[in-house]
PDB file of C-alpha atoms in Angstrom:
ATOM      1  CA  UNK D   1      41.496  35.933 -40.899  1.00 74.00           C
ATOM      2  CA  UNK D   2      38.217  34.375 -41.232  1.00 77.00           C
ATOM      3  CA  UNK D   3      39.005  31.070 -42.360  1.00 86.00           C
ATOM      4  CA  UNK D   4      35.487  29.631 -42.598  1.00 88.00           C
ATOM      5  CA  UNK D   5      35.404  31.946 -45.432  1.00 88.00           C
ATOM      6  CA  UNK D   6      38.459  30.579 -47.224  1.00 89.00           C
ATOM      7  CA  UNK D   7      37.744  27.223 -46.882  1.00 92.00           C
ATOM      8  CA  UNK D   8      34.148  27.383 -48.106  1.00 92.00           C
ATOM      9  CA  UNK D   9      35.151  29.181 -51.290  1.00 91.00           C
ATOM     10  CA  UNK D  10      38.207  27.194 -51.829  1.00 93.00           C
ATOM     11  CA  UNK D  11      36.186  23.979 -51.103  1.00 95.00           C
ATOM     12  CA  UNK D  12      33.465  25.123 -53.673  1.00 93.00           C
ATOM     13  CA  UNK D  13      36.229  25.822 -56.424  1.00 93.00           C
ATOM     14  CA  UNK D  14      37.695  22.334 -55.647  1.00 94.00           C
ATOM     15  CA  UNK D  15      34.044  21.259 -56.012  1.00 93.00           C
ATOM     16  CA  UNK D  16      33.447  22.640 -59.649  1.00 91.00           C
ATOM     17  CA  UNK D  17      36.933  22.246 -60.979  1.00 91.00           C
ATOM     18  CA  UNK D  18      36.494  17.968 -59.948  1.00 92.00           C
ATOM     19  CA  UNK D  19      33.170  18.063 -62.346  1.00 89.00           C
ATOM     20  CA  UNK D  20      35.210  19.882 -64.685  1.00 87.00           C
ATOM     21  CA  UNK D  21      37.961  17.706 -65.405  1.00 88.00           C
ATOM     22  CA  UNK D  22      36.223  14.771 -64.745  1.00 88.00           C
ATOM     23  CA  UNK D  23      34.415  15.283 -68.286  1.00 77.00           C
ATOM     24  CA  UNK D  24      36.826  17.602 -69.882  1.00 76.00           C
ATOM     25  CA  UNK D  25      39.140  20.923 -69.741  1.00 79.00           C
ATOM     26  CA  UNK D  26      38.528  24.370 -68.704  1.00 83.00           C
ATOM     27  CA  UNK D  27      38.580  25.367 -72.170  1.00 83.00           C
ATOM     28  CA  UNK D  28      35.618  23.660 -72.713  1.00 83.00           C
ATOM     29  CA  UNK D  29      33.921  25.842 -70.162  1.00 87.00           C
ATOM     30  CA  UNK D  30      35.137  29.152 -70.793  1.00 86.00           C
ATOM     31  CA  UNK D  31      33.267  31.903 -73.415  1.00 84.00           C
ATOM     32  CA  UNK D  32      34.027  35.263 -73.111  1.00 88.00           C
ATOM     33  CA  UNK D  33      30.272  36.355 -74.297  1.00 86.00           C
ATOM     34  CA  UNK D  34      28.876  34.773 -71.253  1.00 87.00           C
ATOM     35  CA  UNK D  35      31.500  36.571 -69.262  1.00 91.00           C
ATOM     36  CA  UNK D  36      30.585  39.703 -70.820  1.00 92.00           C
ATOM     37  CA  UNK D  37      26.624  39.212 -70.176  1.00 92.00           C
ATOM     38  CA  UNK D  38      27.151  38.027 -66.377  1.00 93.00           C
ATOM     39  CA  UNK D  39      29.573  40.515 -65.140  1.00 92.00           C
ATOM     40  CA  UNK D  40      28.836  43.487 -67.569  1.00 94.00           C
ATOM     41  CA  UNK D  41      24.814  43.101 -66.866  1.00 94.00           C
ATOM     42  CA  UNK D  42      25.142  42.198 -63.077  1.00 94.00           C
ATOM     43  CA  UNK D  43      27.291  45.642 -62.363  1.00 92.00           C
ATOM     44  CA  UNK D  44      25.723  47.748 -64.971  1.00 94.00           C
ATOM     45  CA  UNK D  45      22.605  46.651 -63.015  1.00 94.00           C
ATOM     46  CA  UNK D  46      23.958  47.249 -59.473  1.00 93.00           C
ATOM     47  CA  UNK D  47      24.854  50.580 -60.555  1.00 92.00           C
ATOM     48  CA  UNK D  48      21.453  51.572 -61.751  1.00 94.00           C
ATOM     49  CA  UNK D  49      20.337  50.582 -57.829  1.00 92.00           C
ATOM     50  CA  UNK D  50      23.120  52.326 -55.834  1.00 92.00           C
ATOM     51  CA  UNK D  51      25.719  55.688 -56.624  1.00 91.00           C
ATOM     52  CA  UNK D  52      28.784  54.883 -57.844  1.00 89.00           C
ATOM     53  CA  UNK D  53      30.663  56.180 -54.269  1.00 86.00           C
ATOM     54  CA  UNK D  54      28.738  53.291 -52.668  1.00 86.00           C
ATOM     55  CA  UNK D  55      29.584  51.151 -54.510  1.00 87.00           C
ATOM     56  CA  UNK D  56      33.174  52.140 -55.173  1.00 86.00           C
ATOM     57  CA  UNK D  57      32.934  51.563 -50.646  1.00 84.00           C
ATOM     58  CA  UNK D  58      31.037  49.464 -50.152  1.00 84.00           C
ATOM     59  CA  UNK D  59      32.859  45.999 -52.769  1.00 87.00           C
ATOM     60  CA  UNK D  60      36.274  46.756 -50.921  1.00 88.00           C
ATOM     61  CA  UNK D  61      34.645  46.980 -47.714  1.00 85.00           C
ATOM     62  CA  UNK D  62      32.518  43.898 -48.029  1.00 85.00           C
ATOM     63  CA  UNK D  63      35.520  41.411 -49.518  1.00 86.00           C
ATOM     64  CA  UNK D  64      37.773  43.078 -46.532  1.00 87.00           C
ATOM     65  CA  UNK D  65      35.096  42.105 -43.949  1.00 86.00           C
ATOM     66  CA  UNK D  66      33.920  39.023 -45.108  1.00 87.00           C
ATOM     67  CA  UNK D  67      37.522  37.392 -45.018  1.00 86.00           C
ATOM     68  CA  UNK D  68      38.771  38.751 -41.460  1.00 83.00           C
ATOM     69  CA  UNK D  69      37.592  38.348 -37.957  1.00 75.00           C
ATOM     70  CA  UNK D  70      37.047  40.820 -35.338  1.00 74.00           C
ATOM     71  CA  UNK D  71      40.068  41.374 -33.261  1.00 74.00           C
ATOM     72  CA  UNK D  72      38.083  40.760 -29.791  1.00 80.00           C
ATOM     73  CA  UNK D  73      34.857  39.090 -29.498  1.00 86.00           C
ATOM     74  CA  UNK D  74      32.675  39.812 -27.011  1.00 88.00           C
ATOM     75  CA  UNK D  75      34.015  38.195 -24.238  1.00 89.00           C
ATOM     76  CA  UNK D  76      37.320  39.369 -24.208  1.00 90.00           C
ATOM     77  CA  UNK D  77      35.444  42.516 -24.719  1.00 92.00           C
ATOM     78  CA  UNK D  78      34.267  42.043 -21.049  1.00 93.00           C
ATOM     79  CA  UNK D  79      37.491  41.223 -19.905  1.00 92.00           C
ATOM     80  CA  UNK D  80      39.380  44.130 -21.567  1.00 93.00           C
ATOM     81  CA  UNK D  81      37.093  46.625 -20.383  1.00 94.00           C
ATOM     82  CA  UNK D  82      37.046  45.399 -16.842  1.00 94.00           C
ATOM     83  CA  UNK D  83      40.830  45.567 -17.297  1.00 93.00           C
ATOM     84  CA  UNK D  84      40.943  48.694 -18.285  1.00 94.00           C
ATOM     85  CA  UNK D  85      38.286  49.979 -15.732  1.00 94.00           C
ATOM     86  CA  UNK D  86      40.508  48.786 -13.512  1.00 94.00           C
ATOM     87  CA  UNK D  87      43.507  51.047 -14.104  1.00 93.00           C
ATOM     88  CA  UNK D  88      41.680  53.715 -14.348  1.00 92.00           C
ATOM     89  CA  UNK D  89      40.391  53.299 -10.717  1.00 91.00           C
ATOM     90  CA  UNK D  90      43.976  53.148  -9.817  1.00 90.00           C
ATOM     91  CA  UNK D  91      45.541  55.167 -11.498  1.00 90.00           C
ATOM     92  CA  UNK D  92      42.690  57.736 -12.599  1.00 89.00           C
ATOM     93  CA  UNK D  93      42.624  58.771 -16.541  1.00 88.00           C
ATOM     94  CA  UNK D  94      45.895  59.241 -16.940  1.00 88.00           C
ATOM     95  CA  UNK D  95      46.626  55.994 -16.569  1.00 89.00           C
ATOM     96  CA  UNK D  96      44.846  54.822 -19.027  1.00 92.00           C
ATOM     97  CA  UNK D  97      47.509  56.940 -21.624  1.00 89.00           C
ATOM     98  CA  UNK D  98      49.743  53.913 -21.334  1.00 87.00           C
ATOM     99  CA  UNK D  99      46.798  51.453 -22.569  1.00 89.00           C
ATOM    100  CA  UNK D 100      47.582  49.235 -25.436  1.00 88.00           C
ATOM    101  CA  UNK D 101      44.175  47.789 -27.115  1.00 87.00           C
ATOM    102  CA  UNK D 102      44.724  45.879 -30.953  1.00 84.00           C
ATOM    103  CA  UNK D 103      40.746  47.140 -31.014  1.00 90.00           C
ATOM    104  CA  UNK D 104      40.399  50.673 -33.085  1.00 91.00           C
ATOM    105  CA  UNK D 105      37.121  51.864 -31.593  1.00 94.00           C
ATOM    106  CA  UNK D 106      38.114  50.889 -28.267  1.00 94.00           C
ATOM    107  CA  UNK D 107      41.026  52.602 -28.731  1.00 94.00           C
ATOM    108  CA  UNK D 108      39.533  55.732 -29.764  1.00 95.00           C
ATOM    109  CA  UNK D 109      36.949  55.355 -26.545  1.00 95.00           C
ATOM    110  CA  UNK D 110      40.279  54.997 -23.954  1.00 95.00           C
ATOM    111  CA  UNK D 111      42.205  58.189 -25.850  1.00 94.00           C
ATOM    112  CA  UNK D 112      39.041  60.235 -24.851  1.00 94.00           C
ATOM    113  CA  UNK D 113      38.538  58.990 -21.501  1.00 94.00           C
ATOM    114  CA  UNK D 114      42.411  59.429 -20.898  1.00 93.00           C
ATOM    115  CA  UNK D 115      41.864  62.993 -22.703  1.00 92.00           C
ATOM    116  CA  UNK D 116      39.409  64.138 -20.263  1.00 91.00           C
ATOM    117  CA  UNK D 117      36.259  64.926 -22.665  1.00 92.00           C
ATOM    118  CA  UNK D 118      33.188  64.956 -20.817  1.00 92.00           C
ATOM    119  CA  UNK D 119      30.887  62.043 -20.830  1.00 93.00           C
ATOM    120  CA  UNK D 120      28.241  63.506 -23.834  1.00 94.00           C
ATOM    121  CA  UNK D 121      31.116  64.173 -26.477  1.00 95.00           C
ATOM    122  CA  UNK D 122      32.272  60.996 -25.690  1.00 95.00           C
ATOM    123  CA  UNK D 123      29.018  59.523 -26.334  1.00 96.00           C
ATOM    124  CA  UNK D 124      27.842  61.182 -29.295  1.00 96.00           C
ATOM    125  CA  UNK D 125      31.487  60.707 -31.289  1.00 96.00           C
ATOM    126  CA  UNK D 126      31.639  57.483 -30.777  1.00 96.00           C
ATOM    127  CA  UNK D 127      27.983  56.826 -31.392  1.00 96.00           C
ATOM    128  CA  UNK D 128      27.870  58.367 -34.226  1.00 96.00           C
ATOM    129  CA  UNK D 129      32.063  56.415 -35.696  1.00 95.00           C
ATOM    130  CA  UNK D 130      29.596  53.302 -34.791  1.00 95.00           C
ATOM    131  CA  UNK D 131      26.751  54.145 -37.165  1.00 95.00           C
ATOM    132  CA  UNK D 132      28.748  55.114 -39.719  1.00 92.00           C
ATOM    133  CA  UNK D 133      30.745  52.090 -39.590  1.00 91.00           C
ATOM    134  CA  UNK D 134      27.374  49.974 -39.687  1.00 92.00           C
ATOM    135  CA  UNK D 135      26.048  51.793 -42.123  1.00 91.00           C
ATOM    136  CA  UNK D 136      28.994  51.313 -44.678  1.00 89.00           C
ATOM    137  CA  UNK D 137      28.881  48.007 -43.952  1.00 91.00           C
ATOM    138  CA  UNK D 138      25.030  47.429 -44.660  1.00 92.00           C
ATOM    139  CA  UNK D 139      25.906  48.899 -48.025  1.00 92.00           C
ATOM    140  CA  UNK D 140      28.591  46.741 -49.013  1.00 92.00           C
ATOM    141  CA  UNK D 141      25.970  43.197 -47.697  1.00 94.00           C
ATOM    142  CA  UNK D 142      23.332  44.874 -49.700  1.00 94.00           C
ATOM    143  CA  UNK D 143      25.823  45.633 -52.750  1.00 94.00           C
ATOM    144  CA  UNK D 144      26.820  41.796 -52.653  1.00 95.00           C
ATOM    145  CA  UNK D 145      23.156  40.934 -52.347  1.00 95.00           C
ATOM    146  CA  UNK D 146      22.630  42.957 -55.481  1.00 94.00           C
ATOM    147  CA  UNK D 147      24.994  41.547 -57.715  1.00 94.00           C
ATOM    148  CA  UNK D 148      23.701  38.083 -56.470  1.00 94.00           C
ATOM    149  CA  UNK D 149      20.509  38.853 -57.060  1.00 94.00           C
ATOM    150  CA  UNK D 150      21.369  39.888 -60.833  1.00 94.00           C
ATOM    151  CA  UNK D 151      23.704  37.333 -61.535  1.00 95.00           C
ATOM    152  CA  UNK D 152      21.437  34.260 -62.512  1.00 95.00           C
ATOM    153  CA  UNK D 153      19.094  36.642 -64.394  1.00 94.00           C
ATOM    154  CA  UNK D 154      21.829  38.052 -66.598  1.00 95.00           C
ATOM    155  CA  UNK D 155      22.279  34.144 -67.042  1.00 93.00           C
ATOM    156  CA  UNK D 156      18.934  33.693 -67.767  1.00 93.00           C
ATOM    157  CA  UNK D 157      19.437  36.273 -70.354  1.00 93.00           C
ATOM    158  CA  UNK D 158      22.286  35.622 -71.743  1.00 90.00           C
ATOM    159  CA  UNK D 159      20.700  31.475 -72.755  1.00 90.00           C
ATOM    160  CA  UNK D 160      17.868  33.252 -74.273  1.00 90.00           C
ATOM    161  CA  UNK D 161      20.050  35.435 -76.473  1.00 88.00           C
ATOM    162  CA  UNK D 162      22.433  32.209 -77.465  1.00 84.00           C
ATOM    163  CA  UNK D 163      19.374  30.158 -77.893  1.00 87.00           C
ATOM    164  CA  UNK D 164      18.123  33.011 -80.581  1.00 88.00           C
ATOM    165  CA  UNK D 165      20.946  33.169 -82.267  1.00 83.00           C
ATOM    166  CA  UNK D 166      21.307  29.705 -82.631  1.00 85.00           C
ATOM    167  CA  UNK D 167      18.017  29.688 -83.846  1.00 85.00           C
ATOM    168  CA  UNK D 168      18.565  31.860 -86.325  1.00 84.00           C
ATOM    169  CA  UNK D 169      21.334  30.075 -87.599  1.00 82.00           C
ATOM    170  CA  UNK D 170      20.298  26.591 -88.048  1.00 83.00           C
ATOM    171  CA  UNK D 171      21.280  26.787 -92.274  1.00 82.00           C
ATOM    172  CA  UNK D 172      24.835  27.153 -90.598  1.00 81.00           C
ATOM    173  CA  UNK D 173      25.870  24.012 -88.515  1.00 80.00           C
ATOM    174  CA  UNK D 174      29.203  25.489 -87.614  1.00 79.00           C
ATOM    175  CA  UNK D 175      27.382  28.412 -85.814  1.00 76.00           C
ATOM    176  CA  UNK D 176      25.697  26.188 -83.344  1.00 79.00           C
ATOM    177  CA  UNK D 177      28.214  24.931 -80.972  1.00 77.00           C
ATOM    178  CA  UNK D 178      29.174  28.572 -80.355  1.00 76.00           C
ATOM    179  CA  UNK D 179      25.903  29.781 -79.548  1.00 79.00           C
ATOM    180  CA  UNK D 180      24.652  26.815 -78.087  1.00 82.00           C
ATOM    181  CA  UNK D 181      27.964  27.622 -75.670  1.00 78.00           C
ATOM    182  CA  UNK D 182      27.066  31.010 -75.095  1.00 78.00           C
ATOM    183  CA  UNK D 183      23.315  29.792 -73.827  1.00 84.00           C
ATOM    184  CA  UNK D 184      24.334  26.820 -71.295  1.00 88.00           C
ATOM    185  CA  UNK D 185      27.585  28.695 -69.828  1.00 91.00           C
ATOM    186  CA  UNK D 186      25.591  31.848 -69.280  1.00 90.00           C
ATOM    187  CA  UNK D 187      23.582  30.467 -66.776  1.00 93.00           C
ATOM    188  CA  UNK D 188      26.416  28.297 -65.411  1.00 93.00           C
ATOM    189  CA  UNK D 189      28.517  31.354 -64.561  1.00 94.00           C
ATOM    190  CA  UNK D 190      25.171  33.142 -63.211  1.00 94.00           C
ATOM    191  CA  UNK D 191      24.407  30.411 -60.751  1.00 94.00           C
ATOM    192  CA  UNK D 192      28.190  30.440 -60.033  1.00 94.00           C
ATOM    193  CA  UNK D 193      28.971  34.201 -58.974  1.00 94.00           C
ATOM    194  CA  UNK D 194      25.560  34.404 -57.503  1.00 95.00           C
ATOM    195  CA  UNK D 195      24.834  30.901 -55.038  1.00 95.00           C
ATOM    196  CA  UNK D 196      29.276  30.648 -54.272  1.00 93.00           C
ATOM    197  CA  UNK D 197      30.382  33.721 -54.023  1.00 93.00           C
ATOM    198  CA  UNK D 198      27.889  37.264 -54.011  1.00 94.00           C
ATOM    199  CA  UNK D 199      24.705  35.481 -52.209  1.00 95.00           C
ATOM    200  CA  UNK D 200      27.014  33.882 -49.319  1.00 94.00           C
ATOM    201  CA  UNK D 201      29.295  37.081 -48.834  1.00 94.00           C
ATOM    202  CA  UNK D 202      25.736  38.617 -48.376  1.00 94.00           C
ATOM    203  CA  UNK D 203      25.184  36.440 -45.539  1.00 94.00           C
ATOM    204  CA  UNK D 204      28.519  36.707 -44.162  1.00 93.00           C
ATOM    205  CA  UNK D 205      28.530  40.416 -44.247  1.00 93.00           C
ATOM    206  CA  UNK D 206      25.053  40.767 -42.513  1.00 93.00           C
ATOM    207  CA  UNK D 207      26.262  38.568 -39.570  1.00 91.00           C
ATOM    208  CA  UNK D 208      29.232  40.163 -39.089  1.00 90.00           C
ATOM    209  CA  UNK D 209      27.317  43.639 -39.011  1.00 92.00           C
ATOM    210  CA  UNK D 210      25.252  42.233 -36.081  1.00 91.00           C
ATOM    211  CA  UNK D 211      28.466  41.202 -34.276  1.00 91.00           C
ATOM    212  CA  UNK D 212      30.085  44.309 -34.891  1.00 92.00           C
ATOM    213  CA  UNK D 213      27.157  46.313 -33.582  1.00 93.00           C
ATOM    214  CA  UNK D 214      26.825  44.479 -30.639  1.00 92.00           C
ATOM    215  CA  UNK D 215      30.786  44.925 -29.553  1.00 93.00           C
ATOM    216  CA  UNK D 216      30.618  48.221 -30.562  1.00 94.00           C
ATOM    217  CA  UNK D 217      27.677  48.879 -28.593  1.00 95.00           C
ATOM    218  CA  UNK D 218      29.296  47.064 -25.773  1.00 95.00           C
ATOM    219  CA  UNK D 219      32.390  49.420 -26.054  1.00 95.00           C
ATOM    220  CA  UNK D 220      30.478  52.779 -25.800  1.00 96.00           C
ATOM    221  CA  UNK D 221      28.588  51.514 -22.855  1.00 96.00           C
ATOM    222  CA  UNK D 222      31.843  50.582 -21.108  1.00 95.00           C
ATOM    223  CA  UNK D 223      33.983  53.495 -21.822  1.00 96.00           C
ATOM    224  CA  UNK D 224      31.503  55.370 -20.675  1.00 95.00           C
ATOM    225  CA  UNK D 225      31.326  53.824 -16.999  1.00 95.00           C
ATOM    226  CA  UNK D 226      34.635  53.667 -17.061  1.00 94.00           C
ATOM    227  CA  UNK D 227      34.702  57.822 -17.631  1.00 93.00           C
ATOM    228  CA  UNK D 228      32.112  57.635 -14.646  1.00 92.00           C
ATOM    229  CA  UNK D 229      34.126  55.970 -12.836  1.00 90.00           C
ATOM    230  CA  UNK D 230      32.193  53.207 -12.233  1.00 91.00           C
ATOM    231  CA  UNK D 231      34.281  49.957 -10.365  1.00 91.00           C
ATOM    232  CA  UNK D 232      35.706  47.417 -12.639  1.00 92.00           C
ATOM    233  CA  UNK D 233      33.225  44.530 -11.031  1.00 92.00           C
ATOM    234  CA  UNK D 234      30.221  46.561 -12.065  1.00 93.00           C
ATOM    235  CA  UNK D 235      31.285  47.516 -15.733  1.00 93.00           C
ATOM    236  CA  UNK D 236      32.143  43.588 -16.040  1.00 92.00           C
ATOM    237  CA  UNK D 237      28.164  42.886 -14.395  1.00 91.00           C
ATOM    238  CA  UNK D 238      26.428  45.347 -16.658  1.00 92.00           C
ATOM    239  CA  UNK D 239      28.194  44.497 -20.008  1.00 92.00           C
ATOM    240  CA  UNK D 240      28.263  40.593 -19.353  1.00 91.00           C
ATOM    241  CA  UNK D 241      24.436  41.420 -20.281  1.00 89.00           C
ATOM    242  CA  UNK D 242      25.270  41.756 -24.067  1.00 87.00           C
ATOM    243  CA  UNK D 243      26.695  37.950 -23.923  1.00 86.00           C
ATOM    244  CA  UNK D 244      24.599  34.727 -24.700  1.00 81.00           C
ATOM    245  CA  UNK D 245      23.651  33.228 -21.266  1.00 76.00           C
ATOM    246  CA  UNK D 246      25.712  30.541 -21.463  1.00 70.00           C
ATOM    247  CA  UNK D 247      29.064  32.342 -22.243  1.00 66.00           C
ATOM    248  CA  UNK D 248      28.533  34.825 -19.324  1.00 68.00           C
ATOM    249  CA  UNK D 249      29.961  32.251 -16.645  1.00 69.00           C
ATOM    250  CA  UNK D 250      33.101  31.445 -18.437  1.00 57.00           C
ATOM    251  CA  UNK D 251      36.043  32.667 -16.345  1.00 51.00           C
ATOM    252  CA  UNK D 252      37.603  35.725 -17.060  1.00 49.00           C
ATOM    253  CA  UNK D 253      40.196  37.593 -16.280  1.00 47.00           C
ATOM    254  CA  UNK D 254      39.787  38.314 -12.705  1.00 47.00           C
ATOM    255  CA  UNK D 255      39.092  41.815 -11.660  1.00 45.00           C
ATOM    256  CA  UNK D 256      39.156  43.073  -7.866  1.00 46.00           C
ATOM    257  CA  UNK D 257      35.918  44.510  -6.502  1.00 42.00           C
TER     258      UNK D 257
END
């Protein structure tokens, strides 16, 4: 689980909610015509920009990666690969059929190795799971970004609406509170969904797509010495390339020559 994630939403919410009752209730703060203008505008919006399929993808996709971690970072990446290169020098492809990995796409890349497919199928599958992957995931940061990006507008919108009708009501005294309500909590739930939640999910997402793309790429590139059987000292030289410099001296897991 990504915590950082957690805690910065939960510490935001904690944030708001203090203000709240400080000067009030929640009641105070809720209007269901605002509600409707934010969210109903922001996705009727968002829908306009992308097809319904990405969309339907890409918001399950997004919340999914933007609250867990990667299983492996890089550098146990490295290690695992130089582990696994390892075996297989040993114990040749079949080895590697007994090879337990809690990394999907590395497992995939071992099963064909162990399987025997030559070194261009192995490539071009995988290659092509990885832009896929990326791809959906781009989506669901731009989808985010989207709604974020509509969010205060609709806000905007929805004040200038409550601001007319109150306006148009000022014979009617009862009248104004209401739409007076309608104006200022528009724009406080715009600001809201788009600046603590859509906006930094955006961010989130887009970081973890250049992580991802980066262990992914580091995968391919391994299984695919260790189907050329390069030695286990060389796959861990070539891919400690893909690490920041000064994580590539950190010890390992050792791994004969």
């Amino acid at each position: 689980m990504d915590i950082n994630t957690t805690v910065g939403l939960v510490a935001g919410f904690i944030v708001i909610a203090t203000l709240i009752l400080m000067g009030g209730d929640f009641r105070m703060f809720y209007d269901i015509h605002a509600v409707i203008i934010i969210f109903g505008g922001s996705i009727a919006a968002t829908l306009i920009r992308f097809p319904i399929g990405s969309m339907l993808h890409g918001l399950p996709l997004g919340a999914k990666f933007a609250f867990t971690m990667s299983r492996l970072s890089a550098r146990d990446l490295v290690d695992e690969l130089a582990r696994i290169a390892e075996i297989a020098r040993k114990q040749g492809p079949v080895g590697l059929e007994k090879v337990e990995t809690d990394e999907p796409f590395l497992a995939k890349g071992i099963r064909y190795v162990a399987d025997g497919y030559d070194l261009e199928f192995i490539r071009d599958n995988l290659e092509r799971d990885r832009d896929n992957f990326l791809m959906h995931l781009d989506e669901g940061s731009k989808i985010y970004r989207a709604i974020g990006d509509c969010a205060p507008a609709f806000g905007m919108i929805g004040t200038l609406i409550g601001m007319v009708q109150m306006f148009a009501n000022m014979t009617d005294p009862s009248k104004l509170g209401p739409f007076m309500a309608v104006a200022l909590l528009a724009t406080l739930y715009g600001a809201l969904v788009a600046n603590l939640f859509c906006l930094p999910i955006a961010d989130k997402l887009h970081g973890k797509l250049l992580d991802e793309e980066t262990n992914r790429t580091l995968i391919i590139d391994g299984i695919l010495m260790i189907r050329d059987s390069k030695s286990p000292a060389l796959v861990r030289e070539m891919l400690l390339a893909y690490l920041p410099e000064k994580h590539r001296n950190e010890e390992g897991e050792p791994v004969p020559a």
